[in-house]
Coordinates of C-alpha atoms in Angstrom, one line a residue:
Chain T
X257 CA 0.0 0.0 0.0
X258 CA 1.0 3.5 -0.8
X259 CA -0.2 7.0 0.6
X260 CA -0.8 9.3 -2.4
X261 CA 1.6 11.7 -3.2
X262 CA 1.9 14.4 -1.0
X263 CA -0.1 17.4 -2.7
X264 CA 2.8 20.1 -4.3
X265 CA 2.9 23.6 -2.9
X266 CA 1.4 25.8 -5.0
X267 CA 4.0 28.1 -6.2
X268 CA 3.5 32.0 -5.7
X269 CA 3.8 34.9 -7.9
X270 CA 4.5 38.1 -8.9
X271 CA 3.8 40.5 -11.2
X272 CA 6.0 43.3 -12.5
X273 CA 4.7 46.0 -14.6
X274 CA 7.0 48.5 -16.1
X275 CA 6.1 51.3 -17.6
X276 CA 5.7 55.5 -17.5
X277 CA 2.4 55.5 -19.1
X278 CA 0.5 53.1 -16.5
X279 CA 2.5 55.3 -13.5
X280 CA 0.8 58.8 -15.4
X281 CA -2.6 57.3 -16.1
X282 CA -1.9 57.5 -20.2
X283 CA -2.8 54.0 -19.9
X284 CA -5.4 51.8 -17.9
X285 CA -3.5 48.4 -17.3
X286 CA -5.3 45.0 -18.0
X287 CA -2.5 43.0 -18.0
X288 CA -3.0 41.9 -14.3
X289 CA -6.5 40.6 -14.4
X290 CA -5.5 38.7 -17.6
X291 CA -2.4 37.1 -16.1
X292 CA -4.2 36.7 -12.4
X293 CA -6.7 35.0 -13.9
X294 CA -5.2 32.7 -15.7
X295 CA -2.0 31.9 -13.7
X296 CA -5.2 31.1 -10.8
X297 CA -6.3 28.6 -13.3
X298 CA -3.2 26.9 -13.1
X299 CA -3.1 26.9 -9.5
X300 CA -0.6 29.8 -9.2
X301 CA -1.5 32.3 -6.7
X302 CA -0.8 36.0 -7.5
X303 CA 1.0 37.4 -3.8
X304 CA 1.7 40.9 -5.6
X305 CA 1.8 43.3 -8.3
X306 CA 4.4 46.1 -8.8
X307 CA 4.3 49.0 -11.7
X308 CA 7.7 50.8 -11.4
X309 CA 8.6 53.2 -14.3
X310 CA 11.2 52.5 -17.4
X311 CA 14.2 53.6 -14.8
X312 CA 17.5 50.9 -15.1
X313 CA 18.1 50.9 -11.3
X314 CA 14.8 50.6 -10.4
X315 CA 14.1 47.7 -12.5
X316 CA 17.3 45.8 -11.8
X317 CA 16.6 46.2 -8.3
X318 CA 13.0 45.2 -8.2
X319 CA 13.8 42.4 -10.6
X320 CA 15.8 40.9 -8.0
X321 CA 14.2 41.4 -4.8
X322 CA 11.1 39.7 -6.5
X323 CA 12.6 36.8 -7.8
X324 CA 14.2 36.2 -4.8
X325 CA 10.8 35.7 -2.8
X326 CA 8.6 34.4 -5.3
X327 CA 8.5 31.1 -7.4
X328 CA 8.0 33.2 -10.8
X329 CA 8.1 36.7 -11.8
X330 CA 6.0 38.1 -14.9
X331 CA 7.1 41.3 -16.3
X332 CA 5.1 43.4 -18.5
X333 CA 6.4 45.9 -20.8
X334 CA 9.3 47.6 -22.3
X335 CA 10.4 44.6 -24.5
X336 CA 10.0 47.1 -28.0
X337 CA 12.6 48.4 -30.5
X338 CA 12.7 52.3 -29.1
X339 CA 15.6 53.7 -26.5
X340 CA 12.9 53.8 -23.7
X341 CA 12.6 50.1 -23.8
X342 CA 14.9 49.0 -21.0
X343 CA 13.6 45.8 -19.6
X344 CA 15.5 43.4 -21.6
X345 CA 19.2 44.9 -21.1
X346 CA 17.9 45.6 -17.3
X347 CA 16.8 41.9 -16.4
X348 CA 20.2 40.7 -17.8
X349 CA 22.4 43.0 -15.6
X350 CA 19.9 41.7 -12.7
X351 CA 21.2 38.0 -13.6
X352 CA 24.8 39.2 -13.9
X353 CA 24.7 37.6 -17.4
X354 CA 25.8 39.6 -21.1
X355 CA 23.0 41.2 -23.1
X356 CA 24.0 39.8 -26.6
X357 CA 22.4 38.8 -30.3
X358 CA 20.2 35.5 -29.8
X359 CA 20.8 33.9 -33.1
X360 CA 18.0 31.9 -33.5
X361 CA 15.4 35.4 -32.7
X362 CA 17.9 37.4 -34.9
X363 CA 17.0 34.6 -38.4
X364 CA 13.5 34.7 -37.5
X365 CA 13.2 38.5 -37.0
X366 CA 15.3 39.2 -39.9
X367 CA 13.5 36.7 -42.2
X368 CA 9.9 38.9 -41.1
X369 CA 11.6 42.2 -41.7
X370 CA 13.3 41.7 -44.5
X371 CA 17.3 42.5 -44.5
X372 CA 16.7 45.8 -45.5
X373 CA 14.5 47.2 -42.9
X374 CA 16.3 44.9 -40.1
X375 CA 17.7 47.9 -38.7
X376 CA 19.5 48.4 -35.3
X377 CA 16.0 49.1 -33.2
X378 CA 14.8 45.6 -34.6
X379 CA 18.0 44.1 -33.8
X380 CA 17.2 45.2 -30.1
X381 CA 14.5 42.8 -29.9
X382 CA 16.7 39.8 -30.8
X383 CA 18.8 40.7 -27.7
X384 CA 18.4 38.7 -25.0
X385 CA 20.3 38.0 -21.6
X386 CA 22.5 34.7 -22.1
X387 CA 21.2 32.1 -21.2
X388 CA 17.4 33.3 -21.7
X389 CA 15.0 30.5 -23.2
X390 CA 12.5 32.7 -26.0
X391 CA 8.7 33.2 -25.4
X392 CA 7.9 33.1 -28.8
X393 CA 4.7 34.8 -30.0
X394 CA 2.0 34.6 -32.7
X395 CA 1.3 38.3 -33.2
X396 CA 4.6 40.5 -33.7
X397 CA 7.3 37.8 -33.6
X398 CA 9.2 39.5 -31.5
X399 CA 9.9 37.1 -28.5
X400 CA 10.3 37.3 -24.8
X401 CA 12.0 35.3 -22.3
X402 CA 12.2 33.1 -19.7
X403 CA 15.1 33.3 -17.7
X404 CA 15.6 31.6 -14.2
X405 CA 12.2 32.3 -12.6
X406 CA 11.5 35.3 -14.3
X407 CA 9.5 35.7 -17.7
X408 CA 9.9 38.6 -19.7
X409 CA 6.8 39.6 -21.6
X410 CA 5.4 42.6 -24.0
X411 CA 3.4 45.3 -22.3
X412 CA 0.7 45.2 -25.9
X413 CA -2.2 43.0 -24.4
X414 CA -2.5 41.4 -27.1
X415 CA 1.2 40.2 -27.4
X416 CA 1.4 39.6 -24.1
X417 CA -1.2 36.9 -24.3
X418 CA 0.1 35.4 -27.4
X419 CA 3.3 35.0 -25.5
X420 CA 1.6 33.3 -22.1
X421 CA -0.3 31.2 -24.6
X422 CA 3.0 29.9 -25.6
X423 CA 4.6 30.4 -21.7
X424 CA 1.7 28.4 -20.0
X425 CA 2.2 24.8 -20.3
X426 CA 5.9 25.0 -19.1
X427 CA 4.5 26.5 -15.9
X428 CA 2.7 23.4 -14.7
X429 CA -0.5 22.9 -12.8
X430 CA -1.2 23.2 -9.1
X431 CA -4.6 22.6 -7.2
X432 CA -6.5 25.6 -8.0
X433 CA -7.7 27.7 -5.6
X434 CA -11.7 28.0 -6.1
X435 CA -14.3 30.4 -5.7
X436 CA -17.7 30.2 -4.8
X437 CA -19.7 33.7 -5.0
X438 CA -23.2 35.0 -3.4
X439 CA -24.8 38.2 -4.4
X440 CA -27.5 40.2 -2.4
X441 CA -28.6 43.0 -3.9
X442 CA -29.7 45.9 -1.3
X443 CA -27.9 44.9 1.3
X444 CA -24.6 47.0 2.9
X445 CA -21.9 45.3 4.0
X446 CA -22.4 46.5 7.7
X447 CA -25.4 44.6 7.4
X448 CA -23.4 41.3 7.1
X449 CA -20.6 41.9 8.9
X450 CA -21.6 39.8 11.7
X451 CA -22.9 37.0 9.9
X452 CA -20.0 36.4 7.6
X453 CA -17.7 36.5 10.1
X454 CA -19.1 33.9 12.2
X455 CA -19.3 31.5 8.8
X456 CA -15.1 32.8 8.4
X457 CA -15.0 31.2 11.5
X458 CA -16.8 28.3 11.0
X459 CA -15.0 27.2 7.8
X460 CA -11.0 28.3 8.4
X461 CA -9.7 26.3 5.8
X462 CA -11.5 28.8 3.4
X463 CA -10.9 32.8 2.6
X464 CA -14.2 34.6 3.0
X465 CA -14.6 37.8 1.6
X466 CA -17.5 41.2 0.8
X467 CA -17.0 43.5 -2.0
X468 CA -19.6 45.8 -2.8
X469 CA -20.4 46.2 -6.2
X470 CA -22.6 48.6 -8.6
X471 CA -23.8 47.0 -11.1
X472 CA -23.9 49.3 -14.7
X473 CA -27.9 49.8 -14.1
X474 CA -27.5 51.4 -11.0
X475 CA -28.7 48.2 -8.7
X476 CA -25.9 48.2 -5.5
X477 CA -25.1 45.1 -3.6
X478 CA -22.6 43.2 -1.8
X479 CA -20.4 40.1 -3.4
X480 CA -19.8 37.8 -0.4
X481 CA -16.8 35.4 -1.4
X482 CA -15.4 32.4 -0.5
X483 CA -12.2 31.2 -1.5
X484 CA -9.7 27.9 -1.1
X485 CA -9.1 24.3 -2.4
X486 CA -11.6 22.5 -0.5
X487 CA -14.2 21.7 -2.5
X488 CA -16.7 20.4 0.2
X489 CA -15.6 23.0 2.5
X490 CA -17.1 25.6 -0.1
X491 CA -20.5 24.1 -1.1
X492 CA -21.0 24.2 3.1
X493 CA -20.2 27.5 2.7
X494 CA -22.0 28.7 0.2
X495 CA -25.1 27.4 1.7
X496 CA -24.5 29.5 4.7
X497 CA -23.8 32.7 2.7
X498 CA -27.3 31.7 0.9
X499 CA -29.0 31.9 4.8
X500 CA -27.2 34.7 5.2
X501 CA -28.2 36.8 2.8
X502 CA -32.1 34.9 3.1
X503 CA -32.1 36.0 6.9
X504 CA -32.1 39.6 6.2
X505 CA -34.9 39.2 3.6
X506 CA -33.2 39.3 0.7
X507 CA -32.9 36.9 -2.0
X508 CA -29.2 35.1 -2.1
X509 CA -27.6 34.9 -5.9
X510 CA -25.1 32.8 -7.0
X511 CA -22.6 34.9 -8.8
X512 CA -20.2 33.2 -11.8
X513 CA -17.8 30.3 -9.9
X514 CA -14.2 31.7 -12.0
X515 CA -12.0 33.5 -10.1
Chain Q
X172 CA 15.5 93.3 -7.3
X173 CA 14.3 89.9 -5.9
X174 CA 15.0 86.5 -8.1
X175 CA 11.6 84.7 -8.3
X176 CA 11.7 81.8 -6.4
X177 CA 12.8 78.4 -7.0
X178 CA 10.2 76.2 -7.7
X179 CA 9.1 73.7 -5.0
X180 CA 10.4 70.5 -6.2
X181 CA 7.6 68.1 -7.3
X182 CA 6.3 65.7 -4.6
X183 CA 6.5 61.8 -5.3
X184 CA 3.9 59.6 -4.4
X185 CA 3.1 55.4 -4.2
X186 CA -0.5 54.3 -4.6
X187 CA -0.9 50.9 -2.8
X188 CA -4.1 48.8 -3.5
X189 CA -5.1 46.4 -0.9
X190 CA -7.2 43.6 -1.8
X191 CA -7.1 40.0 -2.0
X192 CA -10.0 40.8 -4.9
X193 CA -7.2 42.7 -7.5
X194 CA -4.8 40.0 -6.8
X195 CA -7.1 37.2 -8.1
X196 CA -8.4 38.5 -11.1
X197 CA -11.7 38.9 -9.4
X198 CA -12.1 42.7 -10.2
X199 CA -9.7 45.0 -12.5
X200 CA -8.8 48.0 -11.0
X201 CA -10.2 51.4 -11.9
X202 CA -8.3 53.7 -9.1
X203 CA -4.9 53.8 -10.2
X204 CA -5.2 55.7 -13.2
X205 CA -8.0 57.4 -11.8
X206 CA -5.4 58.7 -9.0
X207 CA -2.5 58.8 -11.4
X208 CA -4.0 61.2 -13.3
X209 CA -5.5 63.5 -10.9
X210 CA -2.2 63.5 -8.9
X211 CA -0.2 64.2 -12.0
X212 CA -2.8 67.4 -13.1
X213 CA -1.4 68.6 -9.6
X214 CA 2.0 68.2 -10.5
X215 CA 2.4 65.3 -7.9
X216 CA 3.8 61.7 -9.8
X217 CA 2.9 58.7 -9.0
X218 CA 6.3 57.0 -9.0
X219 CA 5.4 53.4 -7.9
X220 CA 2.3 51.3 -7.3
X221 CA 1.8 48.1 -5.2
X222 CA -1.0 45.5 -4.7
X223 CA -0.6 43.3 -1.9
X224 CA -3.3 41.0 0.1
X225 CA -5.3 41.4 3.1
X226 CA -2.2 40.1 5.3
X227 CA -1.4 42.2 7.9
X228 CA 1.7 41.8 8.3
X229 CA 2.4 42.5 4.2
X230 CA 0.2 45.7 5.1
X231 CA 2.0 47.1 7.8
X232 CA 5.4 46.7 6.6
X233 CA 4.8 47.9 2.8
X234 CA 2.9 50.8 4.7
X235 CA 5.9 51.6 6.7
X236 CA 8.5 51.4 3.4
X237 CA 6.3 53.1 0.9
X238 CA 5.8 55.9 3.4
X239 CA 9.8 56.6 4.2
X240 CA 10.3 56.5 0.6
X241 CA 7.9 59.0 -1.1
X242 CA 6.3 62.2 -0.1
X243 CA 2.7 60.7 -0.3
X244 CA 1.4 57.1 -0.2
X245 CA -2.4 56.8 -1.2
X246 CA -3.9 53.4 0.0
X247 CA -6.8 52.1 -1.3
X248 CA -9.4 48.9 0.1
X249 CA -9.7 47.2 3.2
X250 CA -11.7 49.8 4.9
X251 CA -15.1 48.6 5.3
X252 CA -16.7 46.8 8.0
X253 CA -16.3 43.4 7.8
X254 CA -13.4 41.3 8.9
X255 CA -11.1 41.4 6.4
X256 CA -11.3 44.9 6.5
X257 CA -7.8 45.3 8.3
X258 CA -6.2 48.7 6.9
X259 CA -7.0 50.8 8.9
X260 CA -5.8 49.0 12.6
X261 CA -2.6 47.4 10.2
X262 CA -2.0 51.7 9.9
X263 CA -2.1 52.2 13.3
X264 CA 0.0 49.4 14.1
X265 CA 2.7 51.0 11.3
X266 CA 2.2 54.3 13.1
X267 CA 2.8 52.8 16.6
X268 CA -0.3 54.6 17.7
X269 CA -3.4 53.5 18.9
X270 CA -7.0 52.5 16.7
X271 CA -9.6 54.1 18.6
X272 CA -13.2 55.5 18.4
X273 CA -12.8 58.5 16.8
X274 CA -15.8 61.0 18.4
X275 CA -16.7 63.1 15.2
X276 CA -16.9 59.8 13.1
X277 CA -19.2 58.0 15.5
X278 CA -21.8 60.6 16.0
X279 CA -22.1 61.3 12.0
X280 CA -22.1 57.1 11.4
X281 CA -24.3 56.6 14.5
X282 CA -27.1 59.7 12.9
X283 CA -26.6 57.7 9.7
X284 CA -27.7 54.6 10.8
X285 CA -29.3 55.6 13.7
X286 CA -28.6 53.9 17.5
X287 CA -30.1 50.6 16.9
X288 CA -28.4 49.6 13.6
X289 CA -25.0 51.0 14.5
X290 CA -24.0 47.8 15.1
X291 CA -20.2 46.3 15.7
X292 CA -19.2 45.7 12.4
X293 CA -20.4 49.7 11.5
X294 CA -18.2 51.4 14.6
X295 CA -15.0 49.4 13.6
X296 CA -15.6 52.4 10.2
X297 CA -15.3 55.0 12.9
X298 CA -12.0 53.6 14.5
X299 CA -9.2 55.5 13.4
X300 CA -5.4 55.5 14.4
X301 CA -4.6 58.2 16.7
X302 CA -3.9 61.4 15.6
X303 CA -5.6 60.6 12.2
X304 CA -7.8 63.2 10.5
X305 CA -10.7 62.0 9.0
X306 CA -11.4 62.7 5.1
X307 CA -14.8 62.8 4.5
X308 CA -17.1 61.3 1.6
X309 CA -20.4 62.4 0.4
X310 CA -21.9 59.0 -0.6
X311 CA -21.1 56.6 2.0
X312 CA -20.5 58.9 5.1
X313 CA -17.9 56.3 6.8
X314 CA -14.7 58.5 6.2
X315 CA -11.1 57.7 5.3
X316 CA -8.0 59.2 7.1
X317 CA -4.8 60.9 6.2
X318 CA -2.3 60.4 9.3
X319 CA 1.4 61.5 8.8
X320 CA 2.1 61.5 4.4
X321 CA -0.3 57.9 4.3
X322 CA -3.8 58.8 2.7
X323 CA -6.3 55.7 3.6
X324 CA -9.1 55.5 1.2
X325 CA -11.9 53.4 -0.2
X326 CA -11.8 50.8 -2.5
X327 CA -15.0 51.4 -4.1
X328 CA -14.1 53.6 -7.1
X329 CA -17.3 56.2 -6.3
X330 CA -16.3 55.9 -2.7
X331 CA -12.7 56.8 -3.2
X332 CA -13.1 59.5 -5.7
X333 CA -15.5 61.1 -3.7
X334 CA -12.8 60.7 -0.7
X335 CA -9.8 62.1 -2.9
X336 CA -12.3 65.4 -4.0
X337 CA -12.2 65.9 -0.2
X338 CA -8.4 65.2 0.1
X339 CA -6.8 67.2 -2.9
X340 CA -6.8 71.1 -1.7
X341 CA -5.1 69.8 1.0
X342 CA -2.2 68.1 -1.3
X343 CA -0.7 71.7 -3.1
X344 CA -0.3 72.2 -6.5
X345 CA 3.2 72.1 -8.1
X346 CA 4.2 72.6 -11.5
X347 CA 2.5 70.0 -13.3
X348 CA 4.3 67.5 -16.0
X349 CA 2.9 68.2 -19.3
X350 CA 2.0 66.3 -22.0
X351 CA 1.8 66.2 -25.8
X352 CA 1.0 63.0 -28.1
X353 CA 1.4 62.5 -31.8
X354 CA -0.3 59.2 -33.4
X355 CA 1.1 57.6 -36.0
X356 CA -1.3 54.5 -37.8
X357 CA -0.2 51.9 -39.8
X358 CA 3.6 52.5 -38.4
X359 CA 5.7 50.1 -36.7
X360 CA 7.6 51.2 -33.5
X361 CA 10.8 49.3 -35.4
X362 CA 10.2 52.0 -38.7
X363 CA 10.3 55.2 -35.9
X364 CA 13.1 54.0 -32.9
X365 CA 16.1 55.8 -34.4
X366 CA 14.0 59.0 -35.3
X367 CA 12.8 59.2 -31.7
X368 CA 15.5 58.4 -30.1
X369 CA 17.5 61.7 -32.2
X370 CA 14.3 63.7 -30.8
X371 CA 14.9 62.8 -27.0
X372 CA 19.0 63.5 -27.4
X373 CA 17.9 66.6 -28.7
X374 CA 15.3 67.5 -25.8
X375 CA 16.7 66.1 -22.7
X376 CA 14.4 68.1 -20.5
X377 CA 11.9 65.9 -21.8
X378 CA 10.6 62.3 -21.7
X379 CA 10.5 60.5 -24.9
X380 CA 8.3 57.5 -25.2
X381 CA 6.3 55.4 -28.0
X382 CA 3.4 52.9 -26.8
X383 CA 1.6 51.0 -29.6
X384 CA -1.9 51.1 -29.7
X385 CA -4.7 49.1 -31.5
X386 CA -8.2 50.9 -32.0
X387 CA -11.5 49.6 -31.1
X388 CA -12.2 49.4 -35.0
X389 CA -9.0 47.0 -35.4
X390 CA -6.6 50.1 -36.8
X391 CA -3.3 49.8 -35.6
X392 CA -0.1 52.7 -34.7
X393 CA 2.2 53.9 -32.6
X394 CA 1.5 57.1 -30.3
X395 CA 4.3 59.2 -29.6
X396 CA 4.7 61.1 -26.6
X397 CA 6.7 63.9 -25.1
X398 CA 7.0 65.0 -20.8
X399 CA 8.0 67.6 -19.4
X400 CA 7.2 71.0 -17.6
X401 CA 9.4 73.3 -20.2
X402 CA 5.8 73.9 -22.8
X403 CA 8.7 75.4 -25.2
X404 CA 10.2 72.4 -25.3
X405 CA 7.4 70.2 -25.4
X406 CA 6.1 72.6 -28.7
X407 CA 9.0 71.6 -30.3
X408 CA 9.5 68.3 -29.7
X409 CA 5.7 67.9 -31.4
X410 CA 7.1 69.6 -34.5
X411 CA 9.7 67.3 -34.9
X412 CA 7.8 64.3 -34.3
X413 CA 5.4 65.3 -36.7
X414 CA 7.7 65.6 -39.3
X415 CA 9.5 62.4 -38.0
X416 CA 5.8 60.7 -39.1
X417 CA 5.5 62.7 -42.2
X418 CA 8.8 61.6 -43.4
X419 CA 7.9 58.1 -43.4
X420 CA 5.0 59.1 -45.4
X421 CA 2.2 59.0 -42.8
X422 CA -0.1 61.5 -41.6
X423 CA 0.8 62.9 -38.1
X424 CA -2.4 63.1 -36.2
X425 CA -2.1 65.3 -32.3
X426 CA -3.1 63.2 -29.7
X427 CA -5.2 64.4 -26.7
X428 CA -3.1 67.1 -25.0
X429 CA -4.2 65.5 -20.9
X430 CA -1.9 62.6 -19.3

């Protein structure tokens, strides 16, 4: 007879945006839910989120103090051609490695461009630390990188998902925290406070949560959450959150299950 | 003959969002570039944002670091009333002071709700470090605080803005970083980098920076974009990018002059 394996720890993360025009507002970020979202799915638990601006100490430094605390690292941003994009040369000084020509991004990049336009900002983007392992991507070609626990990506949504398409089956998959969600419309949270804490305390292997929400119509409310991996713990508790909401003479709605 | 004096250097600020909820994917955050750009239209930067969980620990130490480091640190979340509400004690514990009734608060909360539903959960909205000065909000009465250079605020994005409309005449006004954009479409970054580039070694007061965009309609570009407080500058560093996009044969089109 055999025990079953002993459950993995589900590896932590951050995520590290870089970039002047988030820090000014120019730009509203989405990049977090996205990668949240779906690095949750895989059973890797977002811990924090930094958005530091295109400045060469700052990045080194953060670069380092995060990937020394977390399991992985996603950066966002400042991967382009132009002088402003600093993130690649920046990560390699971090890893104490040379920032030099990547051969195999330099064909594939020149082969797009054509020899003629594969001027010195292009070349840029075939640059990588030594050692780094590509993130190749569907949309602009341009790759970004993986190196130790820290993957480099493109700040352009839309590139940046192409390349965790490519990044996410090397990452693995973990037991996914779950969520469980119960709406009650016209209800405060001072309302509940009571309530939901004595179900916190009834179920501690779980997270339990209130956000209040306004929905686009107007209607106000209160998201009552529960979060964790125990998936009998969660329907216990969602039946509670139900009476909860039902005891104050309201009607209990299940919101969506994703995170 | 009196010089006119020297302009108050520009204050630096952190936002830090607190909530389990950002980290997850749950909800996408709407208050950082709401903050970013009101902070920046007073000539105060945003130089750093964190999101970090409802630990208190993780609280009162990035509290206690963001607020040695920058002039102002803007929190946001984590001040309701249910039990995972922890700011606002976690800032008292950074602050080495006491969280205590605060007198004004309770009255206006307790007339709010009036004695019989000003229950546990509601008071703990009224319990303020020491020494903390309330900042009031017109739609959900239960105030944030500002103690020392930390600014505690709602997460709710009506909640907080109506919190930082309170807050602002008490921040100054400084000279404000300004702003011009010029749109390129159907231009690669790649096709512009060494133009650019020549345009920030030519204006190094300023802040040279391209970010790709992708319209709703599916047209693609680059927007170019010049910072800085010298307007001179800033008028001519538009000329020059202008003709920059010209000379590649595209039409330069003036972006929207706010951050």
């Amino acid at each position: 007879m055999s025990n079953p394996p002993s459950p993995v720890p589900a590896p932590i993360a951050a995520i590290l945006v870089i970039g002047n025009e988030i820090l000014s507002g120019r730009t509203q970020d989405i990049n977090v839910q996205f990668l949240a979202r779906r690095l949750g799915a895989l059973g890797i638990a977002v811990r924090e989120v930094r958005v530091i601006p295109d400045v060469a100490d700052t990045i080194i430094g953060t670069v380092n103090e995060l990937r020394a605390r977390f399991d992985h690292v996603f950066t966002t941003g400042g991967i382009g051609p132009t002088h402003d994009d600093i993130t690649s040369p920046c990560v390699a000084e971090a890893f104490g490695v040379p920032w030099e020509p990547h051969d195999e991004s330099m064909r594939q990049l020149e082969a797009l461009f054509g020899p003629g336009e594969f001027n010195a900002a292009r070349r840029r983007m075939a640059t990588l630390p030594r050692g780094a392992v590509p993130i190749p991507n569907s949309v602009s070609v341009a790759p970004g990188f993986t190196i130790g626990n820290v993957h480099v990506m493109a700040g352009v949504p839309r590139i940046m998902q192409a390349m965790f398409d490519a990044l996410e089956p090397s990452l693995g998959r973990f037991e996914p925290v779950r969520m469980v969600a119960v709406h009650a419309e016209r209800l405060g949270e001072g309302a509940l406070a009571e309530g939901l804490e004595a179900i916190q305390h009834a179920h501690p292997s779980l997270d339990l949560g209130s956000y209040p929400f306004e929905r686009p119509d107007g209607r106000r409310g209160v998201a009552l959450v529960a979060k964790g991996t125990d998936q009998a713990a969660l329907e216990t508790a969602r039946q509670a959150l139900r009476a909860l909401i039902a005891g104050l003479g309201r009607e209990p709605i299940d919101g969506e299950p994703a995170p």
